[in-house]
Coordinates of C-alpha atoms and ligand atoms in Angstrom, one line a residue:
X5 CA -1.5 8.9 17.0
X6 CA 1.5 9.9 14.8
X7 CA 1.7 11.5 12.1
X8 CA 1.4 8.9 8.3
X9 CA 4.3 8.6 6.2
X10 CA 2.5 7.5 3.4
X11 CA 5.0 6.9 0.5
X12 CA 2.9 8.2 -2.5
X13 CA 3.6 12.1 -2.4
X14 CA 7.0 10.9 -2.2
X15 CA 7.4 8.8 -5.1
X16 CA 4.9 11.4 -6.9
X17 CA 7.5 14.2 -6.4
X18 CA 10.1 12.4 -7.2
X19 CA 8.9 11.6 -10.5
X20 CA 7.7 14.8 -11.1
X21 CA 11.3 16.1 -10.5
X22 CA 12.8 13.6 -13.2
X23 CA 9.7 14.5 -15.6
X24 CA 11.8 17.6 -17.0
X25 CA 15.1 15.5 -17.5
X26 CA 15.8 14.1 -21.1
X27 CA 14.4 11.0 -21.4
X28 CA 16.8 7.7 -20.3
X29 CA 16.5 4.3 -21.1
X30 CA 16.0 1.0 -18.8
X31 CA 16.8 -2.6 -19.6
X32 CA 15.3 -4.7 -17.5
X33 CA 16.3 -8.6 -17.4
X34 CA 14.3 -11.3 -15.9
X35 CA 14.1 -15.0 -16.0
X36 CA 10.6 -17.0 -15.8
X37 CA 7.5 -15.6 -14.0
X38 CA 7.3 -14.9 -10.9
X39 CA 4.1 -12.7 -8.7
X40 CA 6.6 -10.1 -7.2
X41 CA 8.3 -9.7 -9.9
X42 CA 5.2 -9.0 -12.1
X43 CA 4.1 -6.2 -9.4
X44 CA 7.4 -4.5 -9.1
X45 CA 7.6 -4.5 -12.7
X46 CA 4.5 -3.0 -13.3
X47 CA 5.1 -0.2 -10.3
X48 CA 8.6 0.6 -12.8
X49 CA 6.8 0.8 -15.8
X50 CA 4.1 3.2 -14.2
X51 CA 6.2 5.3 -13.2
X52 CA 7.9 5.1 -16.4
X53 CA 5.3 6.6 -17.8
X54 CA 4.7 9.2 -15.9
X55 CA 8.6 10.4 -16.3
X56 CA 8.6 9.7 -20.2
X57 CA 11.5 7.2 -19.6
X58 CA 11.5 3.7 -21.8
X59 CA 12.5 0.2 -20.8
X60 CA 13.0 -2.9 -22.4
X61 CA 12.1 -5.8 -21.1
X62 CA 14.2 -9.0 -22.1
X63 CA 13.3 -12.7 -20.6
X64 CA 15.8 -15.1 -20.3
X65 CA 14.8 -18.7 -21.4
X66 CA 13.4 -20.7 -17.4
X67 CA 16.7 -22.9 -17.9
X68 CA 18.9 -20.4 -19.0
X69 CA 22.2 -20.5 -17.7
X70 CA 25.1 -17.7 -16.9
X71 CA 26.3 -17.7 -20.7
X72 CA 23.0 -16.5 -21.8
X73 CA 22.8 -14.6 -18.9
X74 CA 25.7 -12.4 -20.0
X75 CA 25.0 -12.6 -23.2
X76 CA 22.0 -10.7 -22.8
X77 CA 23.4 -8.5 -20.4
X78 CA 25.9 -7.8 -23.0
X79 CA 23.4 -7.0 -25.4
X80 CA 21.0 -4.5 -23.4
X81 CA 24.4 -2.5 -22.6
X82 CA 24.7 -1.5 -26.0
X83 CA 20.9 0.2 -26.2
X84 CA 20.2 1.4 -22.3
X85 CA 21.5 3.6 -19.7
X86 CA 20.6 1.4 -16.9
X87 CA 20.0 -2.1 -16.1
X88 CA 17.6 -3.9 -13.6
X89 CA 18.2 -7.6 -12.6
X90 CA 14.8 -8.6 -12.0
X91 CA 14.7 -11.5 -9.6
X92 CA 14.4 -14.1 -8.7
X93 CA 17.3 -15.9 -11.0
X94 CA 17.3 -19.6 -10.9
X95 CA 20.0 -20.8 -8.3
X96 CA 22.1 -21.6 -11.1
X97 CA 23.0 -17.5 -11.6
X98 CA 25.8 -16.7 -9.9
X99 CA 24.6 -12.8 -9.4
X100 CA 27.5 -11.5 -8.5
X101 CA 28.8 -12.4 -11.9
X102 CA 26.0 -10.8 -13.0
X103 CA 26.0 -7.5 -11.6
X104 CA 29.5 -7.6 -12.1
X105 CA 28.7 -7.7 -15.8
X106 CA 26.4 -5.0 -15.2
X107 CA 28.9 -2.8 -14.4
X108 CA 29.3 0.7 -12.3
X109 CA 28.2 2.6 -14.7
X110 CA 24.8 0.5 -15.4
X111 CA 24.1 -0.1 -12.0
X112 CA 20.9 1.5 -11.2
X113 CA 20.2 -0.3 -8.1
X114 CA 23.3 0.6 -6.6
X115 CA 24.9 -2.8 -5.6
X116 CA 27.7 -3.1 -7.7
X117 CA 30.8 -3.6 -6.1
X118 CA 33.0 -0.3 -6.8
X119 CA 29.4 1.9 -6.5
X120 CA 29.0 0.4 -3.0
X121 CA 32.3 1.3 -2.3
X122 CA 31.8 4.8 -3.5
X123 CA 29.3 4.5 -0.9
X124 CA 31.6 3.6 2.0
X125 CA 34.3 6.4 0.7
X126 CA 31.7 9.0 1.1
X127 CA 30.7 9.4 -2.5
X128 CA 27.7 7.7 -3.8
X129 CA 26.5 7.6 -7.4
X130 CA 24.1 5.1 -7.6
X131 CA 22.2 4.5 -4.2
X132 CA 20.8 1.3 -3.1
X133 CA 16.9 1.6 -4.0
X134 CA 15.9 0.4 -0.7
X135 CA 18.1 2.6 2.0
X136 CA 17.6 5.5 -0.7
X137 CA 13.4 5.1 -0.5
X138 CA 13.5 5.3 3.3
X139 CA 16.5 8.7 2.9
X140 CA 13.4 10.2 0.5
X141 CA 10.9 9.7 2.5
X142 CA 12.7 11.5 5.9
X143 CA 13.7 14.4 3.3
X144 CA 10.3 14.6 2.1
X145 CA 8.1 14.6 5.8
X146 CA 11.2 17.1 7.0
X147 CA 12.6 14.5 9.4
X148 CA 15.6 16.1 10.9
X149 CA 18.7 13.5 11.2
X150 CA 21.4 15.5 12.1
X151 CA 22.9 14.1 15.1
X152 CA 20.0 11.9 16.1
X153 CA 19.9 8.5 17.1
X154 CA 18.5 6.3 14.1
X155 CA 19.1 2.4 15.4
X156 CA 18.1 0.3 12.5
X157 CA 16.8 -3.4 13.1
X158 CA 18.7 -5.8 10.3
X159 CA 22.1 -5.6 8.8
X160 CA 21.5 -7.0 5.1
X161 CA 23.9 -6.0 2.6
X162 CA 20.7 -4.6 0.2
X163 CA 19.0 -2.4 3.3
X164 CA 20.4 -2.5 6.4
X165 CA 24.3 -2.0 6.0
X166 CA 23.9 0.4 3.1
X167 CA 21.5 2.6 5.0
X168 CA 23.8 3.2 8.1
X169 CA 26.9 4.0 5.4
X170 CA 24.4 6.6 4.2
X171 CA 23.0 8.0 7.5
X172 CA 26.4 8.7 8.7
X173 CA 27.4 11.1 5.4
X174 CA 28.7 13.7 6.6
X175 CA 27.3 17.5 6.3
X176 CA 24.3 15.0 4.5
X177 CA 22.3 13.3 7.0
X178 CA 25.0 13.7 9.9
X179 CA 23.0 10.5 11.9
X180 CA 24.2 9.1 14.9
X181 CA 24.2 5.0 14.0
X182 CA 23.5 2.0 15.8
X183 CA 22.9 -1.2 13.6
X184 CA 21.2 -4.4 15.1
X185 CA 20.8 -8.0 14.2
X186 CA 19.7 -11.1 15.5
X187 CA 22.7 -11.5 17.8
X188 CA 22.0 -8.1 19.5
X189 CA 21.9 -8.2 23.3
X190 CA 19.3 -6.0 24.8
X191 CA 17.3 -5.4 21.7
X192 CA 14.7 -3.5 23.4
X193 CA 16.8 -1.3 25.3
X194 CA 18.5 0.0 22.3
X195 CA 15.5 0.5 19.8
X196 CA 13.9 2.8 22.7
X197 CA 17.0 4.9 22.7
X198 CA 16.2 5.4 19.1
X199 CA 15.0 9.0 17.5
X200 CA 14.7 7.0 14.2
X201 CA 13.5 3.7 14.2
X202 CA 13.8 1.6 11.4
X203 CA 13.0 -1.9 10.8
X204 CA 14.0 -4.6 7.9
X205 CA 14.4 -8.0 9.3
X206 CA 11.4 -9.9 7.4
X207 CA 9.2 -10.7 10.4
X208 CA 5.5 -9.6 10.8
X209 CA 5.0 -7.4 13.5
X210 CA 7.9 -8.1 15.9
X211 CA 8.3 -4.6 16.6
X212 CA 5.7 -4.1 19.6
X213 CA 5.2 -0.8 22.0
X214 CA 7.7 -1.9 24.5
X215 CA 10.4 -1.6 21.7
X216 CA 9.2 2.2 20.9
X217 CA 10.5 5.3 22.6
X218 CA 7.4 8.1 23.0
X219 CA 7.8 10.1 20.1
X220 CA 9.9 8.4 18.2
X221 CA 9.8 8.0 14.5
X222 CA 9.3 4.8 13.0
X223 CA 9.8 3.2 9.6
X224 CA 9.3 -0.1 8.2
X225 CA 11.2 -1.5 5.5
X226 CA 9.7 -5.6 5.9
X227 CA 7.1 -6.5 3.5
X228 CA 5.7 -10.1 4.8
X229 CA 2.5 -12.2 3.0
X230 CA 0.3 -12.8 6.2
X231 CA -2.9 -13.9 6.9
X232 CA -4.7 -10.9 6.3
X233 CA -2.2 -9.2 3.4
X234 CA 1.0 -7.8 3.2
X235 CA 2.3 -6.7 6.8
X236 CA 5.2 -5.2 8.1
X237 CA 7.9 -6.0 10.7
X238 CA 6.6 -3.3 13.1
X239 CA 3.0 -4.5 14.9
X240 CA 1.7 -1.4 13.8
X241 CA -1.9 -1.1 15.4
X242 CA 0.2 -2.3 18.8
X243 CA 3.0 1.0 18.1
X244 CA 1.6 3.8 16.2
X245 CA -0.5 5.6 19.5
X246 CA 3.2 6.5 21.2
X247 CA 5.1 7.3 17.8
X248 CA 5.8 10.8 16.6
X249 CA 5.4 9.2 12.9
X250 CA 5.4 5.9 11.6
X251 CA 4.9 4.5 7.8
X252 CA 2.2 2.1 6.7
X253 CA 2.6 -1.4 5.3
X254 CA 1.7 -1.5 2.4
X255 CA 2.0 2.0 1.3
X256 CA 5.3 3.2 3.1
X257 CA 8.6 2.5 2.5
X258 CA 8.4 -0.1 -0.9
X259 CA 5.7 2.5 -2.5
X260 CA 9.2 5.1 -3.3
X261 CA 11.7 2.3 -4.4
X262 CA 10.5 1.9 -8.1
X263 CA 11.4 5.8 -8.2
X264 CA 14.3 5.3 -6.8
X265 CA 15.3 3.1 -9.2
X266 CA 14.4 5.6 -11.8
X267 CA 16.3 8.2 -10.3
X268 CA 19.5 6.7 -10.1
X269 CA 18.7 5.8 -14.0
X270 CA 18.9 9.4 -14.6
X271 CA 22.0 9.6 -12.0
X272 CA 24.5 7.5 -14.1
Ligands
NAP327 P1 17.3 -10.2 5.3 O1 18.4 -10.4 4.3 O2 16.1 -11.0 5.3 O3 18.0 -10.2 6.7 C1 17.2 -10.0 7.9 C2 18.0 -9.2 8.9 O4 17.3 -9.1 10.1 C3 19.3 -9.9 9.3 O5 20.4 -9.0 9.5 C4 19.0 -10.6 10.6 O6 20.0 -10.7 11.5 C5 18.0 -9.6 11.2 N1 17.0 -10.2 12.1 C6 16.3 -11.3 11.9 N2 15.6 -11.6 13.0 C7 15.9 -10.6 13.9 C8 15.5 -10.4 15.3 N3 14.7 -11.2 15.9 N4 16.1 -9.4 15.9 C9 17.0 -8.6 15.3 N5 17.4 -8.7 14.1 C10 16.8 -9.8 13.4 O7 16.8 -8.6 5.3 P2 16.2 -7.7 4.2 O8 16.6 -8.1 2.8 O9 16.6 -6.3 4.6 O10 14.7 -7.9 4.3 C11 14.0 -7.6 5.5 C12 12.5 -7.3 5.2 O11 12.5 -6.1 4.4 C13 11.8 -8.3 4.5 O12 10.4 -8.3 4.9 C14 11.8 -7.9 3.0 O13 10.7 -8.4 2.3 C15 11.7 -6.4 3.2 N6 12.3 -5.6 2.1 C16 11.5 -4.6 1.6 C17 12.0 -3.8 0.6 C18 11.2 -2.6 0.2 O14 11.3 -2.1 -0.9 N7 10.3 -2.0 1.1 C19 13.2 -4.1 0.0 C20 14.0 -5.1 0.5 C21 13.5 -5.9 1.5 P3 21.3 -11.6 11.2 O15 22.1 -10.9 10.2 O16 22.0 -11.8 12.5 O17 20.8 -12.9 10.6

């Protein structure tokens, strides 16, 4: 069986490593209840702790609308270093507006416009939480990129698009790229040419043995509510005998991204 990329002695060193940097401070805006939220806001505040950084929580009124939206926005700008849109927002939030409002230079999940452009030029600030978690956890298990073949499953603008821009840094990561989607001919074909396999497309288990190349590493990004828990998008009883290494689900990949988000806190 391959080797476990569990994602806890990642996100532990990371923290660690931020524990000695002056202290920063998170606003983190939200709007209603909602389960996920409540879990990935407790995962922030934990490792808050453990860093000695603060956050502020602010909740927007269940009807609140755009103007109150910025208003608060507005507001947390003047106390915090960083701000975290917690979603979901009610469909009435235009979020682009919103991270607009954010701003660059508050941005610490690294989708505002002109940071994701930094991105594409070369020169990332603030990295998307997501891509970043899964560039950790290679750094951390010594994963070697450089000219490899890493084929990642989904294009999304929060994981899958980012993560190619970064894989292909140059004298960084140095990745040979291929990026597929539901349109892909051939699917198979190309995710058993990969070195570096990963997956975010938000389906339990699709990723079967036929799809895995001996040896090759694997990592899953999907988080999906099944039957039995929280699965992944890789069927990873069915794949993990022929990988080299493959993360978990849960306990991979979305353990590091409350980190992450930490880190780029202290990045901005
Ligand atoms: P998304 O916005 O849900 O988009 C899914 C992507 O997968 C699209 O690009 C889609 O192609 C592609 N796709 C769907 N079915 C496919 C198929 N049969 N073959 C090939 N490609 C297919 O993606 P996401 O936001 O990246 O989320 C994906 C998963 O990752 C979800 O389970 C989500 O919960 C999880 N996630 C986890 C974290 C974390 O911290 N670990 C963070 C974010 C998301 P088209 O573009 O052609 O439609």
């Amino acid at each position: 069986m391959g080797l476990i990329l569990k994602g806890k002695p990642v996100r532990e060193k990371i923290l660690e490593e931020l524990k000695s940097r002056e202290e920063r401070v998170l606003g983190v805006l939200r709007c209603g209840r909602d389960p996920g939220a409540d879990w990935y806001l407790k995962g922030i505040e934990k490792a808050a702790e453990k860093t000695g950084d603060n956050i502020i929580p602010v909740s927007m009124k269940s009807d609140g609308d755009i103007v109150d939206a910025i208003e608060q926005i507005d507001n947390l700008k003047r106390m915090v270093h960083g701000i975290l849109l917690l979603k979901p927002f009610p469909e009435n939030i235009d979020m682009d507006r919103m991270i607009r409002e954010v701003g660059p230079d508050k941005d610490v999940e690294g989708i505002h416009p002109e940071n994701l452009g930094r991105l594409l030029l070369g020169n990332p600030t603030s990295i998307p939480t997501t891509p970043g978690a899964v560039l950790e956890m290679l750094k951390f298990y010594q994963i070697e990129t450089e000219g490899k073949h890493c084929v990642i499953v989904g294009r999304s603008e929060v994981v899958g698009k980012p993560l190619a821009l970064l894989l292909l840094l140059k004298n960084v990561w140095d990745a040979t790229v291929t990026v597929c989607h539901s349109r892909t001919e051939n699917l198979e074909e190309i995710t058993r040419s990969a070195d570096i396999l990963i997956v975010s497309i938000g389906r339990p288990g699709f990723i079967k043995r036929r799809h895995v190349r001996e040896g090759a590493v694997v990592i899953d990004v999907g988080i999906n509510e099944a039957e039995n828990g929280i699965v992944g998008d890789v069927d990873f009883d069915d794949v993990k005998d022929i990988t080299g290494a493959i993360t978990p689900v849960p306990g991979g990949v979305g353990s590091i991204t409350s980190a992450l988000i930490l880190k780029n806190l202290h990045s901005l």
